[in-house]
Every structure is written in C-alpha cells, then in structure tokens.
Amino acid sequence: MSGALDTLADAAGGVLRKKGRRGQLDERYAAYKDVWVFVEHDRGVLHPVSLELLGKGRALADTLGVELAGVVIGPADEATRGFCSKAFHYGADLCYFVADDILTHYRNQPYTHALTGLVNTFQPEVLLLGATTQGRDLAGSVATTLLTGLTADCTGLEIDPEDRSLLSSRPTFGGSLMCTIVNLHTRPQMATARPRVFPVPEPDLSRQGRIIEHPLSMGEDEVVTKVLDFIPDKHTDKPQLAFANYIVSGGRGMGSAENFELVFDLARALGAEVGASRPVTHAGWVDAERQVGQSGKTVRPRLYIAAGISGAVQHRVGMEGADVTVAINNDANAPVFGFSNYALVGNALELLPALTASFKKHLSVLMDLPGQGAGEKKE
C-alpha cells in the first residue's frame, strides 16, 4: 500500500520515483512503541467498535513487531476490570487500567487526564479510538493536550514498513477523493475509526494478559463538570443501520419521496433496515439518521441492496464492507456496478416492486407463513 501512496509518476519517462517526505521524528519520541486501543464503554456496556479496533490493532502491532495494549478507564468495580479480560480475548497482550469512582460517568476532563497520563508514562507509538460521540470528544482533547497529530474518521489503517508510519486513510473533499495522512513529527500517532469499518475478530477465550494499573491522580474538586442525572433517550425507534444484517438503500434515482416508499416496501418484506444516499437525506425524503456514507453511517451488513444509487466514493466508503451487494441502476456504466456482486440494469421503479413480490412469495414458502416477511421467521 505504501508504495502506491508514496510514489509519483515521472511525467517524461513514466518512471516511478519516491516522493520525498518533509520532516523527521523528534529524538525524544524514539522510545515510543506499542499499539494502544482505547476500550470504550458506557454504563457497563462495551462499545463494539473497541473489538473492531482490537482486531485491526493486532494486525498493526504484528507488522511493527510490538505489543497490543487495551486501555480501560472507568469506575473501580469488577465490571470495568472485566473489560480487560475482553480485550485479551480479542487480541491484546496487556491492558492499562485506570480505575476511580470519579470515572463512573464519561466526562472529558478526567478521562483526558487519565489517558494523557498513561501516554506520558508508558509512551505508545500508535493510539486508536472509535469515531463515536465519546471517542471523538476524547481523541481531540488528548491530541491537543499531547500536541500530537490526529486523523479522524479513518476508513483504512496500515503501517509503512520503511519508517513505521501509521498510514491513516479517509475520504476528503466531500468524499470525492481518498487521502492518506502521515504523522512524521510526533508520537503517539492517533486516529479514530468509525464503527463497522473493520470486522470483529474471532475471540480466543483462552488468551490472557497482564494488567498494569495506573492512578488517576485527580480529585473530584478538580473536575469542572458534574453529572446531576442520567436521562435515557426516549427515541428508541431510531434506525440501527450500523448493526443491521440486511439493508435496502435508495438514491436520487428513485425520483421522489413518494417513489422512495418502494424501498421501504422491499425492506419490510426482507425484515431489513432502510438506508439512503446523501442527496436523498438532503432532499428531505427520509431522516438524516438513514444516510449511509462518509458523512452518514458506516455499515457492514450481510446483504446491501442499492437502488438508484450511482456509487460515488462518499457512499461507497460507508457500505463497501457488505458481504453481498446488489445494485439496481438504469445506467449500465454507473460506478456502483464496479463494486457490486450482482448488477440489475433497469428502472428501479419497476424492479423494486418485482423483487418485493418475489421475495414475499419465496420467503412465505420458506417459513410456511403465507404473506409474512423475513422478520417473522419461525424458530
């Protein structure tokens, strides 16, 4: 990968030559090593993005020839300590553990203090966090405090074997181009990655590791913000695109909000979630929570059906992790066909009703439930 990223074609002779990089790593960072993954949790629930990053972190650590460490910060209880064991099962060699009742609820100030304290003491080479509400808030604060670089919302993470640089890839210019960012001056090299960008590795329940405990060294009177109460979100019916196994998405090619109902019809027949491209959400046809893409949700379903979607980079980076992709478009040269498993060239307004009827027929026979959808399958 690094060869493709770091070479330029000589216009005259077509010869590839190495592009010179500016800057050199400060000597004070020479001792920094190991890959760290921040293990995110909230109210006793582990966020799946941490498991995804542990899998990717394991690959990065193996390439660098170093250890993979999980970082667990939270209240002083057995449930929090249990997240260290979970990190070991998913690839970590060790776990840094900061436990204090001040850390019961996520607050930027004490969590930043805890994580920067760990970094300054144990000096990691790479630090990864999930691009979640909590992860984004913490990563920006930690990077600013440490005066190091941070690449946000990455869709690719690799190591350049020549200089051990972390190659952090993400779309740019509204998703029309891909760029790779390299931090050549400081350590740790920090990046956040969206949920569902990387697969969750298979756990090894026999794996164990060592836990290194570190004090918070901060009192409650030093924390500016206070948690007075927790009010759960009442809107529990929001789309859960990031964790859906089946998704039917529609694009601008559907023509109108009325026509977009055909996408919902097929989704209901399959027991699937409904997704959409950016132009659709911007037009107000569906809620912004349903947008798939760089500026929307990243998904990794078993089946992704894209109807009337051209396949721009901005949308592709949000769904290219799907196991099977079926594209419907009346333009045989649409980019979406270049990364789809099945291509249906035709009018989505005609093909979607036909697919809905066909799926209903076959699924009702399969489940012995006439007229029912995939979401009501018998055990």
Short mmCIF file of N, CA, C and O in Angstrom, two decimals, residues 246-248 265-272 303 305 326 328 344 351-367 369-374:
data_model
loop_
_atom_site.label_atom_id
_atom_site.label_comp_id
_atom_site.label_asym_id
_atom_site.label_seq_id
_atom_site.Cartn_x
_atom_site.Cartn_y
_atom_site.Cartn_z
N TYR A 246 -29.30 -6.72 7.15
CA TYR A 246 -29.87 -6.54 5.81
C TYR A 246 -30.30 -5.07 5.66
O TYR A 246 -30.99 -4.53 6.52
N ILE A 247 -29.88 -4.46 4.57
CA ILE A 247 -30.18 -3.05 4.32
C ILE A 247 -30.60 -2.85 2.87
O ILE A 247 -29.95 -3.37 1.95
N VAL A 248 -31.70 -2.13 2.68
CA VAL A 248 -32.12 -1.70 1.35
C VAL A 248 -31.98 -0.19 1.31
O VAL A 248 -32.63 0.52 2.09
N ASP A 265 -40.97 -0.73 1.11
CA ASP A 265 -41.74 -1.95 0.86
C ASP A 265 -40.82 -3.18 0.80
O ASP A 265 -41.11 -4.21 1.40
N LEU A 266 -39.73 -3.06 0.05
CA LEU A 266 -38.80 -4.19 -0.06
C LEU A 266 -38.13 -4.47 1.28
O LEU A 266 -37.96 -5.64 1.65
N ALA A 267 -37.78 -3.43 2.00
CA ALA A 267 -37.15 -3.62 3.31
C ALA A 267 -38.08 -4.36 4.27
O ALA A 267 -37.65 -5.25 5.01
N ARG A 268 -39.36 -4.00 4.25
CA ARG A 268 -40.32 -4.69 5.12
C ARG A 268 -40.43 -6.17 4.75
O ARG A 268 -40.55 -7.03 5.62
N ALA A 269 -40.41 -6.45 3.46
CA ALA A 269 -40.51 -7.85 3.02
C ALA A 269 -39.31 -8.67 3.49
O ALA A 269 -39.43 -9.86 3.79
N LEU A 270 -38.15 -8.02 3.57
CA LEU A 270 -36.92 -8.72 3.95
C LEU A 270 -36.63 -8.64 5.44
O LEU A 270 -35.69 -9.28 5.92
N GLY A 271 -37.37 -7.82 6.17
CA GLY A 271 -37.02 -7.59 7.57
C GLY A 271 -35.75 -6.79 7.67
O GLY A 271 -34.93 -7.02 8.57
N ALA A 272 -35.56 -5.85 6.74
CA ALA A 272 -34.30 -5.10 6.64
C ALA A 272 -34.48 -3.66 7.12
O ALA A 272 -35.59 -3.16 7.26
N LEU A 303 -26.28 -8.38 3.51
CA LEU A 303 -26.83 -8.05 2.20
C LEU A 303 -27.12 -6.56 2.13
O LEU A 303 -27.76 -6.00 3.03
N ILE A 305 -28.68 -3.82 -0.63
CA ILE A 305 -29.32 -3.57 -1.92
C ILE A 305 -29.33 -2.06 -2.15
O ILE A 305 -29.87 -1.30 -1.34
N VAL A 326 -26.08 -5.84 -4.00
CA VAL A 326 -26.90 -5.91 -5.20
C VAL A 326 -27.22 -4.48 -5.62
O VAL A 326 -27.76 -3.70 -4.83
N ILE A 328 -29.01 -1.74 -8.33
CA ILE A 328 -30.07 -1.54 -9.32
C ILE A 328 -29.91 -0.13 -9.88
O ILE A 328 -30.01 0.85 -9.16
N LEU A 344 -28.22 -5.27 -11.53
CA LEU A 344 -29.50 -5.28 -12.22
C LEU A 344 -29.64 -3.97 -12.98
O LEU A 344 -29.84 -2.91 -12.37
N LEU A 351 -38.25 -2.55 -11.01
CA LEU A 351 -37.59 -3.73 -10.46
C LEU A 351 -37.87 -3.92 -8.97
O LEU A 351 -38.00 -5.06 -8.49
N LEU A 352 -37.98 -2.84 -8.21
CA LEU A 352 -38.22 -2.98 -6.77
C LEU A 352 -39.55 -3.66 -6.47
O LEU A 352 -39.59 -4.59 -5.64
N PRO A 353 -40.66 -3.26 -7.10
CA PRO A 353 -41.91 -3.99 -6.82
C PRO A 353 -41.83 -5.46 -7.21
O PRO A 353 -42.39 -6.32 -6.51
N ALA A 354 -41.13 -5.75 -8.31
CA ALA A 354 -40.98 -7.14 -8.73
C ALA A 354 -40.18 -7.94 -7.71
O ALA A 354 -40.52 -9.09 -7.39
N LEU A 355 -39.10 -7.33 -7.19
CA LEU A 355 -38.29 -8.00 -6.17
C LEU A 355 -39.09 -8.21 -4.89
O LEU A 355 -39.01 -9.27 -4.25
N THR A 356 -39.86 -7.20 -4.51
CA THR A 356 -40.67 -7.30 -3.29
C THR A 356 -41.66 -8.45 -3.40
O THR A 356 -41.79 -9.28 -2.48
N ALA A 357 -42.34 -8.54 -4.51
CA ALA A 357 -43.31 -9.62 -4.71
C ALA A 357 -42.63 -10.98 -4.72
O ALA A 357 -43.13 -11.95 -4.12
N SER A 358 -41.48 -11.06 -5.38
CA SER A 358 -40.76 -12.33 -5.46
C SER A 358 -40.25 -12.78 -4.10
O SER A 358 -40.37 -13.94 -3.72
N PHE A 359 -39.67 -11.84 -3.34
CA PHE A 359 -39.17 -12.19 -2.00
C PHE A 359 -40.32 -12.62 -1.09
O PHE A 359 -40.19 -13.58 -0.32
N LYS A 360 -41.43 -11.92 -1.14
CA LYS A 360 -42.58 -12.30 -0.31
C LYS A 360 -43.03 -13.72 -0.62
O LYS A 360 -43.32 -14.52 0.29
N LYS A 361 -43.07 -14.03 -1.90
CA LYS A 361 -43.51 -15.37 -2.32
C LYS A 361 -42.57 -16.45 -1.82
O LYS A 361 -42.99 -17.44 -1.20
N HIS A 362 -41.28 -16.26 -2.05
CA HIS A 362 -40.31 -17.29 -1.69
C HIS A 362 -40.13 -17.40 -0.18
O HIS A 362 -39.98 -18.50 0.36
N LEU A 363 -40.15 -16.26 0.52
CA LEU A 363 -39.97 -16.29 1.96
C LEU A 363 -41.18 -16.89 2.66
O LEU A 363 -41.05 -17.58 3.67
N SER A 364 -42.37 -16.64 2.13
CA SER A 364 -43.56 -17.22 2.75
C SER A 364 -43.55 -18.73 2.63
O SER A 364 -43.97 -19.45 3.55
N VAL A 365 -43.06 -19.26 1.51
CA VAL A 365 -42.94 -20.71 1.34
C VAL A 365 -41.88 -21.26 2.28
O VAL A 365 -42.07 -22.29 2.94
N LEU A 366 -40.75 -20.54 2.37
CA LEU A 366 -39.63 -20.99 3.21
C LEU A 366 -40.03 -21.07 4.67
O LEU A 366 -39.68 -22.00 5.40
N MET A 367 -40.81 -20.09 5.13
CA MET A 367 -41.17 -20.01 6.54
C MET A 367 -42.51 -20.65 6.85
O MET A 367 -42.92 -20.71 8.00
N LEU A 369 -45.24 -19.36 6.35
CA LEU A 369 -46.08 -18.29 6.89
C LEU A 369 -46.58 -17.46 5.71
O LEU A 369 -45.96 -16.47 5.34
N PRO A 370 -47.68 -17.83 5.09
CA PRO A 370 -48.14 -17.13 3.89
C PRO A 370 -48.31 -15.63 4.11
O PRO A 370 -48.94 -15.20 5.08
N GLY A 371 -47.68 -14.88 3.20
CA GLY A 371 -47.84 -13.43 3.22
C GLY A 371 -47.00 -12.70 4.23
O GLY A 371 -47.12 -11.48 4.35
N GLN A 372 -46.14 -13.41 4.99
CA GLN A 372 -45.34 -12.72 6.01
C GLN A 372 -43.94 -12.43 5.49
O GLN A 372 -43.47 -13.03 4.55
N GLY A 373 -43.26 -11.51 6.19
CA GLY A 373 -41.90 -11.11 5.80
C GLY A 373 -40.86 -11.86 6.58
O GLY A 373 -41.15 -12.65 7.47
N ALA A 374 -39.58 -11.56 6.24
CA ALA A 374 -38.45 -12.25 6.82
C ALA A 374 -38.32 -12.01 8.31
O ALA A 374 -37.72 -12.79 9.03
#
